[in-house]
Amino acid sequence: MAHFARLENNIVVDVHVVDNVNLLDENGIEQEQKGIDYLKSLWGDHTFLQCSYNSTIRKRYPGIGYSYDAVNDLFIAPQPYPSWVLNDNFDWEAPVAMPDLSVLGEREAYNWNEEIVNWELVKLPF
């Protein structure tokens, strides 16, 4: 199965699954454009881009709300917190590195706290 994101203003609004047979050209080779043409025949004149469930196409599998960077031909997840920045690998990065996880107790974890712009130790309820 192939996956295609439908975009509006370079924002993913949904993702469609297409049987690979609908991507095959006359030589039996998969072509992205064939999948796009197939989806347009069903949904009309929208912008569709192939994506990959295992993140081998366009960096990552997008969800609703992801943006498409046409210059770098990849999908970017929504910014998780206002203080986080997009790094050179197009991943969101906290302004403070996560503390060492090896020192955590059995029922402890770190959560990002945007109010203090830092990681916060929390006790897990289970």
Short mmCIF file of N, CA and C in Angstrom, two decimals, residues 8-91:
data_model
loop_
_atom_site.label_atom_id
_atom_site.label_comp_id
_atom_site.label_asym_id
_atom_site.label_seq_id
_atom_site.Cartn_x
_atom_site.Cartn_y
_atom_site.Cartn_z
N GLU A 8 -3.21 21.45 2.04
CA GLU A 8 -3.83 22.76 1.79
C GLU A 8 -2.87 23.78 2.35
N ASN A 9 -2.36 24.66 1.48
CA ASN A 9 -1.38 25.67 1.88
C ASN A 9 -0.17 25.02 2.58
N ASN A 10 0.28 23.90 2.04
CA ASN A 10 1.43 23.14 2.55
C ASN A 10 1.24 22.58 3.95
N ILE A 11 0.01 22.44 4.39
CA ILE A 11 -0.31 21.79 5.66
C ILE A 11 -1.09 20.51 5.36
N VAL A 12 -0.70 19.42 6.01
CA VAL A 12 -1.37 18.13 5.79
C VAL A 12 -2.76 18.18 6.43
N VAL A 13 -3.78 17.89 5.62
CA VAL A 13 -5.15 17.87 6.13
C VAL A 13 -5.68 16.45 6.27
N ASP A 14 -5.10 15.51 5.55
CA ASP A 14 -5.40 14.09 5.75
C ASP A 14 -4.40 13.26 4.95
N VAL A 15 -4.42 11.95 5.22
CA VAL A 15 -3.52 11.02 4.53
C VAL A 15 -4.36 9.88 3.98
N HIS A 16 -4.11 9.54 2.72
CA HIS A 16 -4.88 8.50 2.03
C HIS A 16 -4.00 7.29 1.74
N VAL A 17 -4.62 6.12 1.80
CA VAL A 17 -3.94 4.87 1.45
C VAL A 17 -4.41 4.48 0.05
N VAL A 18 -3.45 4.13 -0.79
CA VAL A 18 -3.73 3.78 -2.18
C VAL A 18 -3.10 2.42 -2.47
N ASP A 19 -3.85 1.53 -3.07
CA ASP A 19 -3.31 0.24 -3.48
C ASP A 19 -2.20 0.46 -4.50
N ASN A 20 -1.10 -0.23 -4.34
CA ASN A 20 0.06 -0.05 -5.22
C ASN A 20 -0.27 -0.24 -6.69
N VAL A 21 -1.27 -1.03 -7.00
CA VAL A 21 -1.64 -1.26 -8.40
C VAL A 21 -2.02 0.06 -9.08
N ASN A 22 -2.50 1.04 -8.31
CA ASN A 22 -2.88 2.33 -8.87
C ASN A 22 -1.70 3.26 -9.11
N LEU A 23 -0.50 2.80 -8.80
CA LEU A 23 0.72 3.58 -9.03
C LEU A 23 1.54 3.05 -10.21
N LEU A 24 1.12 1.92 -10.76
CA LEU A 24 1.93 1.27 -11.79
C LEU A 24 1.76 1.91 -13.16
N ASP A 25 2.90 2.15 -13.82
CA ASP A 25 2.85 2.64 -15.20
C ASP A 25 2.75 1.46 -16.16
N GLU A 26 2.85 1.73 -17.45
CA GLU A 26 2.69 0.67 -18.45
C GLU A 26 3.78 -0.40 -18.38
N ASN A 27 4.88 -0.09 -17.69
CA ASN A 27 5.98 -1.05 -17.53
C ASN A 27 5.95 -1.74 -16.16
N GLY A 28 4.90 -1.48 -15.39
CA GLY A 28 4.77 -2.10 -14.08
C GLY A 28 5.63 -1.46 -13.00
N ILE A 29 6.08 -0.22 -13.24
CA ILE A 29 6.92 0.51 -12.28
C ILE A 29 6.05 1.54 -11.56
N GLU A 30 6.21 1.60 -10.23
CA GLU A 30 5.43 2.55 -9.44
C GLU A 30 5.86 3.98 -9.75
N GLN A 31 4.88 4.83 -9.95
CA GLN A 31 5.11 6.25 -10.23
C GLN A 31 4.23 7.08 -9.31
N GLU A 32 4.84 8.00 -8.59
CA GLU A 32 4.08 8.87 -7.69
C GLU A 32 2.94 9.58 -8.42
N GLN A 33 3.23 10.08 -9.60
CA GLN A 33 2.22 10.84 -10.34
C GLN A 33 0.98 10.01 -10.64
N LYS A 34 1.16 8.71 -10.88
CA LYS A 34 0.00 7.84 -11.13
C LYS A 34 -0.90 7.81 -9.89
N GLY A 35 -0.30 7.74 -8.71
CA GLY A 35 -1.08 7.78 -7.47
C GLY A 35 -1.79 9.11 -7.28
N ILE A 36 -1.10 10.18 -7.61
CA ILE A 36 -1.70 11.52 -7.51
C ILE A 36 -2.88 11.62 -8.47
N ASP A 37 -2.70 11.17 -9.71
CA ASP A 37 -3.78 11.21 -10.70
C ASP A 37 -4.98 10.38 -10.23
N TYR A 38 -4.70 9.23 -9.65
CA TYR A 38 -5.77 8.37 -9.14
C TYR A 38 -6.55 9.10 -8.04
N LEU A 39 -5.85 9.70 -7.09
CA LEU A 39 -6.53 10.40 -6.00
C LEU A 39 -7.32 11.61 -6.51
N LYS A 40 -6.77 12.31 -7.48
CA LYS A 40 -7.50 13.46 -8.05
C LYS A 40 -8.77 13.01 -8.76
N SER A 41 -8.74 11.79 -9.33
CA SER A 41 -9.95 11.28 -9.98
C SER A 41 -11.05 11.01 -8.94
N LEU A 42 -10.65 10.74 -7.72
CA LEU A 42 -11.61 10.48 -6.65
C LEU A 42 -12.02 11.73 -5.88
N TRP A 43 -11.06 12.60 -5.62
CA TRP A 43 -11.27 13.72 -4.69
C TRP A 43 -11.23 15.10 -5.34
N GLY A 44 -10.90 15.16 -6.60
CA GLY A 44 -10.84 16.45 -7.27
C GLY A 44 -9.43 17.04 -7.24
N ASP A 45 -9.36 18.28 -7.64
CA ASP A 45 -8.07 18.94 -7.84
C ASP A 45 -7.47 19.44 -6.53
N HIS A 46 -6.86 18.54 -5.79
CA HIS A 46 -6.16 18.87 -4.54
C HIS A 46 -4.68 18.58 -4.75
N THR A 47 -3.87 19.03 -3.81
CA THR A 47 -2.44 18.73 -3.83
C THR A 47 -2.20 17.47 -3.01
N PHE A 48 -1.61 16.46 -3.64
CA PHE A 48 -1.27 15.20 -2.99
C PHE A 48 0.23 14.95 -3.14
N LEU A 49 0.84 14.43 -2.09
CA LEU A 49 2.25 14.03 -2.14
C LEU A 49 2.41 12.66 -1.51
N GLN A 50 3.20 11.83 -2.15
CA GLN A 50 3.43 10.51 -1.57
C GLN A 50 4.27 10.64 -0.31
N CYS A 51 3.96 9.82 0.66
CA CYS A 51 4.72 9.76 1.90
C CYS A 51 4.94 8.30 2.23
N SER A 52 5.67 8.04 3.27
CA SER A 52 6.04 6.66 3.57
C SER A 52 5.78 6.36 5.04
N TYR A 53 5.06 5.27 5.28
CA TYR A 53 4.75 4.86 6.64
C TYR A 53 6.03 4.53 7.42
N ASN A 54 7.07 4.09 6.73
CA ASN A 54 8.33 3.79 7.40
C ASN A 54 9.36 4.91 7.23
N SER A 55 8.89 6.10 6.86
CA SER A 55 9.69 7.34 6.80
C SER A 55 10.83 7.30 5.78
N THR A 56 10.68 6.53 4.71
CA THR A 56 11.72 6.49 3.68
C THR A 56 11.50 7.53 2.58
N ILE A 57 10.34 8.16 2.59
CA ILE A 57 10.03 9.20 1.60
C ILE A 57 9.70 10.48 2.36
N ARG A 58 10.39 11.56 2.03
CA ARG A 58 10.13 12.88 2.60
C ARG A 58 10.32 12.94 4.11
N LYS A 59 11.33 12.26 4.59
CA LYS A 59 11.85 12.24 5.96
C LYS A 59 10.98 11.53 6.98
N ARG A 60 9.70 11.83 7.04
CA ARG A 60 8.85 11.21 8.07
C ARG A 60 7.43 11.07 7.54
N TYR A 61 6.72 10.16 8.19
CA TYR A 61 5.31 9.97 7.87
C TYR A 61 4.53 11.12 8.49
N PRO A 62 3.77 11.85 7.70
CA PRO A 62 3.07 13.01 8.25
C PRO A 62 1.72 12.66 8.85
N GLY A 63 1.31 13.47 9.76
CA GLY A 63 -0.03 13.41 10.31
C GLY A 63 -0.73 14.72 10.01
N ILE A 64 -1.98 14.78 10.36
CA ILE A 64 -2.73 16.02 10.17
C ILE A 64 -2.04 17.13 10.96
N GLY A 65 -1.85 18.27 10.31
CA GLY A 65 -1.20 19.41 10.94
C GLY A 65 0.29 19.52 10.64
N TYR A 66 0.88 18.49 10.07
CA TYR A 66 2.29 18.58 9.69
C TYR A 66 2.40 19.55 8.52
N SER A 67 3.56 20.17 8.37
CA SER A 67 3.77 21.07 7.24
C SER A 67 4.71 20.41 6.23
N TYR A 68 4.59 20.85 5.00
CA TYR A 68 5.46 20.35 3.94
C TYR A 68 6.44 21.45 3.57
N ASP A 69 7.72 21.16 3.64
CA ASP A 69 8.78 22.08 3.24
C ASP A 69 9.16 21.73 1.80
N ALA A 70 8.69 22.54 0.86
CA ALA A 70 8.91 22.25 -0.56
C ALA A 70 10.38 22.42 -0.95
N VAL A 71 11.10 23.31 -0.31
CA VAL A 71 12.51 23.53 -0.64
C VAL A 71 13.33 22.27 -0.34
N ASN A 72 13.06 21.67 0.82
CA ASN A 72 13.81 20.48 1.24
C ASN A 72 13.06 19.18 0.98
N ASP A 73 11.86 19.28 0.43
CA ASP A 73 11.04 18.13 0.05
C ASP A 73 10.86 17.15 1.21
N LEU A 74 10.33 17.67 2.33
CA LEU A 74 10.09 16.83 3.51
C LEU A 74 8.96 17.38 4.35
N PHE A 75 8.46 16.51 5.23
CA PHE A 75 7.40 16.90 6.16
C PHE A 75 8.01 17.26 7.51
N ILE A 76 7.43 18.26 8.16
CA ILE A 76 7.88 18.72 9.47
C ILE A 76 6.73 18.62 10.44
N ALA A 77 7.00 18.01 11.59
CA ALA A 77 5.98 17.89 12.63
C ALA A 77 5.63 19.27 13.17
N PRO A 78 4.43 19.42 13.73
CA PRO A 78 4.09 20.70 14.36
C PRO A 78 5.04 21.00 15.52
N GLN A 79 5.31 22.26 15.73
CA GLN A 79 6.18 22.68 16.82
C GLN A 79 5.54 22.30 18.16
N PRO A 80 6.23 21.49 18.98
CA PRO A 80 5.60 21.02 20.22
C PRO A 80 5.46 22.09 21.29
N TYR A 81 6.39 23.02 21.34
CA TYR A 81 6.36 24.11 22.33
C TYR A 81 6.95 25.36 21.69
N PRO A 82 6.51 26.54 22.09
CA PRO A 82 7.02 27.78 21.49
C PRO A 82 8.53 27.97 21.63
N SER A 83 9.13 27.44 22.68
CA SER A 83 10.57 27.63 22.89
C SER A 83 11.44 26.67 22.08
N TRP A 84 10.87 25.63 21.53
CA TRP A 84 11.66 24.65 20.79
C TRP A 84 11.98 25.18 19.39
N VAL A 85 13.16 24.80 18.88
CA VAL A 85 13.60 25.27 17.57
C VAL A 85 13.84 24.08 16.64
N LEU A 86 13.72 24.35 15.37
CA LEU A 86 13.94 23.33 14.36
C LEU A 86 15.45 23.24 14.11
N ASN A 87 16.02 22.04 14.28
CA ASN A 87 17.46 21.89 14.10
C ASN A 87 17.79 21.62 12.62
N ASP A 88 19.07 21.43 12.34
CA ASP A 88 19.52 21.22 10.96
C ASP A 88 19.00 19.93 10.34
N ASN A 89 18.51 19.02 11.18
CA ASN A 89 17.96 17.75 10.71
C ASN A 89 16.43 17.81 10.59
N PHE A 90 15.87 19.01 10.76
CA PHE A 90 14.43 19.25 10.66
C PHE A 90 13.64 18.53 11.76
N ASP A 91 14.26 18.41 12.93
CA ASP A 91 13.60 17.87 14.12
C ASP A 91 13.50 19.00 15.15
#
